[in-house]
Coordinates of C-alpha atoms in Angstrom, one line a residue:
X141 CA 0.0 0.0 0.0
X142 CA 1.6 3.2 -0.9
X143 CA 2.1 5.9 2.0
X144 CA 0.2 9.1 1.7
X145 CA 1.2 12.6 4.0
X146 CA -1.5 14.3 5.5
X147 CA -2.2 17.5 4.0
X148 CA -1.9 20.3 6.8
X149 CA -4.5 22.4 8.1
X150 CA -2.6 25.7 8.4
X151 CA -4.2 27.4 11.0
X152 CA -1.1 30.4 11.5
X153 CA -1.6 31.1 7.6
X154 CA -5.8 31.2 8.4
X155 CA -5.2 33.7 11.5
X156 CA -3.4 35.8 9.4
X157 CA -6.1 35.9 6.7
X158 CA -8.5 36.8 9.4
X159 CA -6.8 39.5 11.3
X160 CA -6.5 41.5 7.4
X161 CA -10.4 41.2 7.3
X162 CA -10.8 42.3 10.6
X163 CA -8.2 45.1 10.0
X164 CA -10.6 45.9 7.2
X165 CA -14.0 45.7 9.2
X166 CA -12.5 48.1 11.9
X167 CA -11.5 50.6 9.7
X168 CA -14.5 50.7 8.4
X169 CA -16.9 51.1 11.4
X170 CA -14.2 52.9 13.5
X171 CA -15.8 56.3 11.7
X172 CA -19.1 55.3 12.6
X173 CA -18.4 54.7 16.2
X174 CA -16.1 57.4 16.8
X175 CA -13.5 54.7 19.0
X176 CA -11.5 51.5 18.3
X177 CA -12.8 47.9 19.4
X178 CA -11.1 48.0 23.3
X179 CA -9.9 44.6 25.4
X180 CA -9.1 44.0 28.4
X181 CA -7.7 41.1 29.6
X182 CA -6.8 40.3 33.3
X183 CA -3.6 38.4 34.7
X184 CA -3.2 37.7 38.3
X185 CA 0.2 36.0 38.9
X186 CA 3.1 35.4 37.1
X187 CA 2.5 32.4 35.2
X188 CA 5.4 32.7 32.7
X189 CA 3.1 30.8 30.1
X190 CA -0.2 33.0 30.4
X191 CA 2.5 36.1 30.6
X192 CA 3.6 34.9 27.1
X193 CA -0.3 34.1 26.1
X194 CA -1.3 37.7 26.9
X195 CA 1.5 39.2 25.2
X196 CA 0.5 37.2 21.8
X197 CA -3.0 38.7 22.5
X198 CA -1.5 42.2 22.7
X199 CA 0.7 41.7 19.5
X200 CA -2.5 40.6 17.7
X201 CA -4.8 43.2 18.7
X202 CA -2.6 45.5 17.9
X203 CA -1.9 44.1 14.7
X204 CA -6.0 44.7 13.4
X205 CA -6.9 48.0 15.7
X206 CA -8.2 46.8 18.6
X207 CA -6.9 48.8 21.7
X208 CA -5.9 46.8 24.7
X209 CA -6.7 47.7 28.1
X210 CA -4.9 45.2 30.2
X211 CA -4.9 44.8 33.6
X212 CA -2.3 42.9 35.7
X213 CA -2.6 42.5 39.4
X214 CA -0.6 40.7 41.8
X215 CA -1.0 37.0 43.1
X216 CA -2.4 38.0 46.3
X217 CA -5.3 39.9 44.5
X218 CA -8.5 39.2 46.6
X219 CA -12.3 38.2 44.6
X220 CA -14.1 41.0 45.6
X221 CA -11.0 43.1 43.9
X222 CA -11.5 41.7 40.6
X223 CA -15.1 41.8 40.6
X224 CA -14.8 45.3 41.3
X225 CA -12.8 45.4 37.9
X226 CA -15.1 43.4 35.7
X227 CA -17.9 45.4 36.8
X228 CA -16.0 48.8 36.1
X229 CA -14.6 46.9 32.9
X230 CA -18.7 46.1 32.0
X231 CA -19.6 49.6 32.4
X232 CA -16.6 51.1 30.4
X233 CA -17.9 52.0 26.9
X234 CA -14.2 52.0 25.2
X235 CA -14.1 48.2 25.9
X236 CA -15.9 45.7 23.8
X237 CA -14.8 41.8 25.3
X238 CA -13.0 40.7 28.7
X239 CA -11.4 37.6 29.2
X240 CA -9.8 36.5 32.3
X241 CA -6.1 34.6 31.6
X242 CA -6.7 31.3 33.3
X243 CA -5.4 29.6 35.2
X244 CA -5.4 31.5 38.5
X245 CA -4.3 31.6 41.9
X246 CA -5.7 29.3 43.8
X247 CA -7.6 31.5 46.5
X248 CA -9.4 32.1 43.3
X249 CA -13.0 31.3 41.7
X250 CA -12.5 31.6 38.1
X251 CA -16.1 30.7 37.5
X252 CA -17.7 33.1 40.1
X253 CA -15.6 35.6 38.1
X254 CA -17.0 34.7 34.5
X255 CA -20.3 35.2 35.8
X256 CA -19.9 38.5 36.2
X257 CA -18.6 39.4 32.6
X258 CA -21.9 40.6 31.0
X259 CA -22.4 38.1 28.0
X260 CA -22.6 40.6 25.5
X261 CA -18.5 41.2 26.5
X262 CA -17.6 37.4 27.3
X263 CA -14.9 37.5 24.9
X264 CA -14.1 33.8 25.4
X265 CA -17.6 32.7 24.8
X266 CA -17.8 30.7 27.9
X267 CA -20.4 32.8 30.0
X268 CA -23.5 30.0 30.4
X269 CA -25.7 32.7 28.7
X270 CA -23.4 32.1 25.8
X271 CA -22.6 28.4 26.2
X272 CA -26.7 28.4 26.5
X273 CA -27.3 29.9 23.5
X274 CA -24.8 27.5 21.7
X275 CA -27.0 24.5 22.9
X276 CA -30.0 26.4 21.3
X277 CA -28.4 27.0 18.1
X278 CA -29.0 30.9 18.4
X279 CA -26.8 33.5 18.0
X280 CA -24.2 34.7 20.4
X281 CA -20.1 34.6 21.2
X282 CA -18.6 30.9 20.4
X283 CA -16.1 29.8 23.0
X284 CA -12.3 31.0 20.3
X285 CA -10.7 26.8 20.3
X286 CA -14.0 25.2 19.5
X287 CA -15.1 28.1 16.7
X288 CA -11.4 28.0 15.5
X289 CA -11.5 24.4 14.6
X290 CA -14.8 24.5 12.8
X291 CA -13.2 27.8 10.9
X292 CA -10.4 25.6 9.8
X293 CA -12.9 22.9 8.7
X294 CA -14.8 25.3 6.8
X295 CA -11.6 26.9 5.6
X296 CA -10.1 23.5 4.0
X297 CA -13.7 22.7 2.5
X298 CA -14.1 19.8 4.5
X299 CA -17.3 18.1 4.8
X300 CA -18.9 17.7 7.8
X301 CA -22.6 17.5 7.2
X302 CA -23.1 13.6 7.6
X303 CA -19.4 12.6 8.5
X304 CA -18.7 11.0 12.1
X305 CA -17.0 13.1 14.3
X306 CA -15.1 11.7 17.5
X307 CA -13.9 14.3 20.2
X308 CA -11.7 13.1 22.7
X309 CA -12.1 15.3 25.7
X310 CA -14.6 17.0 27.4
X311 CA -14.2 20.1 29.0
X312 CA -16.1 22.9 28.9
X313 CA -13.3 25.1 26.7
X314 CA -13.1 22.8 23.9
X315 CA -14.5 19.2 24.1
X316 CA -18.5 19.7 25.0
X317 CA -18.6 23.3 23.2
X318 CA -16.8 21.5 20.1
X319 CA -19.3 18.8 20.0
X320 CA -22.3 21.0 19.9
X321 CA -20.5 23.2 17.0
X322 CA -20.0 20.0 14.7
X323 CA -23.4 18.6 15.7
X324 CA -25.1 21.8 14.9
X325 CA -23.1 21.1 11.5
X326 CA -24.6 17.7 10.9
X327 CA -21.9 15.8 12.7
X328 CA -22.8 12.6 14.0
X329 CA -20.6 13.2 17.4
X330 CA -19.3 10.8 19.7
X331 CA -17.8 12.2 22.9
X332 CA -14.7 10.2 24.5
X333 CA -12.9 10.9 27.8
X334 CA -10.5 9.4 30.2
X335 CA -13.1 6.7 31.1
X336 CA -13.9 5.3 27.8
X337 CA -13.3 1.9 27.3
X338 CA -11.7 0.6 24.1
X339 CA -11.3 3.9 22.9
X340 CA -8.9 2.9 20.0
X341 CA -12.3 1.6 18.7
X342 CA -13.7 4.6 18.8
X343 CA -11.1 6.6 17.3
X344 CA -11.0 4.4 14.4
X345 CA -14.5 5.0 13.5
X346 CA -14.2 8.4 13.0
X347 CA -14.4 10.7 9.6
X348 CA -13.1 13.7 11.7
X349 CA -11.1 13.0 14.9
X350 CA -10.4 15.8 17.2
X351 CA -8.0 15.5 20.2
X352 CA -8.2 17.7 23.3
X353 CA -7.2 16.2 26.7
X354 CA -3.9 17.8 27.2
X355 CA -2.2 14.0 26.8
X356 CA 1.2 14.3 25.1
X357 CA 0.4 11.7 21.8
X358 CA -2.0 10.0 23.1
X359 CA -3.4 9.4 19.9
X360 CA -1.2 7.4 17.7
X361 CA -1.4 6.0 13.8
X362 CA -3.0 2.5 14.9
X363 CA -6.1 4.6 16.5
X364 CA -6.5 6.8 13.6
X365 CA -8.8 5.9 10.4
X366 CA -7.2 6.3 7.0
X367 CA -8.1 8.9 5.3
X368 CA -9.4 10.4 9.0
X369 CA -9.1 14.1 9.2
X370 CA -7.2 14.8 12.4
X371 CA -7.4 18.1 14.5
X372 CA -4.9 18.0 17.9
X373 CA -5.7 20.6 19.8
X374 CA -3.2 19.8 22.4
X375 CA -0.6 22.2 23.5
X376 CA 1.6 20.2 25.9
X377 CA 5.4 21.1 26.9
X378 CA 7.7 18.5 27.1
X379 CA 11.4 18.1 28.3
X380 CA 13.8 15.1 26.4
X381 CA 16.9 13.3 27.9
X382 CA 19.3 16.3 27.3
X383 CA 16.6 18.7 29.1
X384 CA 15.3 20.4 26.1
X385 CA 11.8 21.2 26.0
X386 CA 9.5 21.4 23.2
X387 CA 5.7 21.9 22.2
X388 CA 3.5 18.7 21.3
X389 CA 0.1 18.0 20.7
X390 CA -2.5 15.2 21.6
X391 CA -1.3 12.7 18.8
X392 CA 1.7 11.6 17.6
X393 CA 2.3 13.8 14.6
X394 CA 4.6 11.5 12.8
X395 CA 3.3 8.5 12.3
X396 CA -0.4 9.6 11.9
X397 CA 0.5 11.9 8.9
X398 CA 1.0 8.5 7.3
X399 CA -2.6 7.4 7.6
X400 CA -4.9 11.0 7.7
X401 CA -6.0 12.9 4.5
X402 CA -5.4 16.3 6.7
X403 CA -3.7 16.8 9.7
X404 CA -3.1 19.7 12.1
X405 CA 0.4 20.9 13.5
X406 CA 1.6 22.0 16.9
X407 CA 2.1 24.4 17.5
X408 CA 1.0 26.3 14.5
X409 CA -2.5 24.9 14.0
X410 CA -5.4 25.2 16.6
X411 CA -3.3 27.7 18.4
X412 CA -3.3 30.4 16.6
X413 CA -7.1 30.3 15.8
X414 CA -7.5 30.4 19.4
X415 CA -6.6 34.2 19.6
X416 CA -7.8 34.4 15.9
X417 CA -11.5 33.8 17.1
X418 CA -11.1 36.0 20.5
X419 CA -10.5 39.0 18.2
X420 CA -13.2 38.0 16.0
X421 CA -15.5 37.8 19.5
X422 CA -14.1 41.4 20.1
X423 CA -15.0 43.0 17.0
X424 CA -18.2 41.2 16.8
X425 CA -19.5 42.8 19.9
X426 CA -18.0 45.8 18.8
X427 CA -20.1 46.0 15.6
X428 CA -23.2 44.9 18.1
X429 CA -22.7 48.5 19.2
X430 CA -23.2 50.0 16.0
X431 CA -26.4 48.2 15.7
X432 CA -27.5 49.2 18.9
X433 CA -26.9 52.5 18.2
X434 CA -29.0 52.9 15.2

């Protein structure tokens, strides 16, 4: 049997195509609204990794137009502090989506602190209101990993209508928001998790296979379909023999490229759609204020 290579799902060339048509979209409404898209994001700690998330976040809205207001506080930082912020940050006309840097401290309650980003400036698309609305196919912010994969899908003309979909993983970032997406696209969706048994079974089944437990290649070539479209969403760091460290996904890149049609990298897939979708969130409830406006 001759050996096929996966075609990849360039998801760093797709941001880049998104943030010039968002470039675009604010320079056009910024007239009308008489501001630039605003925001904030909050950082408590110093995390060196969320330190280097937030400053992607920064280069990229910078990049399009949107202005950041940014707020880092110290690890001590109490609840009732940065509930004080969100509230301030919910009244504050110059800024359009919040998004709190997880993880945090443990003293703190990230999800006590969602709740109190209205939903029209959940940024992240994880407020339930949100998360709700998902469930109910209306309209409203999509949570940026989940609405980053189905962009690439879309992107690469991949058909999903009809095609079986297996997610491994089920949080409430990626794996359950991600299901609803691809079912709301006429996925047949099968949800796996750390208690399946025989997932290799599973995996094989599937048209579309998307990988998101934070499992450094977990999924390998024997539990992948060929042919299967594979989407890792993984971002795990680790360290070899000599004590260098380096980014891998959920599945073994390698050897799976041998057997799927289309294959995502790490880091340079999922990754940057992430932040790709958050400014996307930004501007959309930006133009929202246009609307409301009128």
């Amino acid at each position: 049997m001759e050996t096929q290579t996966a075609k990849l799902l360039d998801g760093k060339a797709l941001a880049a195509k998104i943030h010039q048509e968002l470039t675009s979209e604010i320079s056009q409404l910024q007239p009308k609204i008489g501001r630039p898209p605003g925001l904030a994001v909050l950082m408590v700690g110093d995390n060196p990794a969320s330190a280097a998330y937030v400053r992607n976040k920064e280069k990229a809205c910078a990049k399009v137009g949107i202005a950041s207001f940014n707020r880092h506080f110290p690890e001590e930082t109490t609840q009732a502090e940065l509930e004080t912020v969100i509230q301030e940050l919910n009244q504050d006309e110059r800024v359009d989506g919040i998004l709190v840097q997880l993880p945090l401290p443990k003293h703190l309650d990230s999800v006590a602190l969602l709740h109190q980003i209205i939903p029209e400036k959940d940024a992240d698309g994880l407020h339930p209101v949100n998360l709700g609305k998902l469930v109910r196919g209306e309209t409203g912010l999509r949570s940026c990993t989940p609405a980053g994969v189905m962009c690439l899908l879309d992107e690469y003309s991949i058909p999903v209508a009809g095609k079986k979909a297996v997610v491994v993983g089920r949080s409430i970032l990626v794996g359950k928001p991600l299901a609803l997406m691809l079912l709301e696209a006429n996925a047949t969706v099968t949800i796996a998790h750390s208690r399946t048994k025989d997932l290799k079974a599973i995996t094989k089944e599937a048209d579309i296979l998307i990988a998101a437990v934070g499992r450094p290649q977990l999924i390998n070539a024997e539990m992948v379909n060929r042919g299967a479209v594979v989407v890792d969403v993984g971002i795990n760091r680790v360290t070899d023999a000599n004590g260098k460290s380096r980014l891998v996904g959920d599945v073994d890149f390698h050897s799976t490229q041998g057997v799927a049609s289309y294959i995502t990298p790490v880091p340079g897939g999922v990754g940057p759609m992430t932040v790709a979708m958050l400014l996307q969130n930004t501007v959309s409830s930006y133009s929202g204020t246009v609307n409301r406006e009128q």
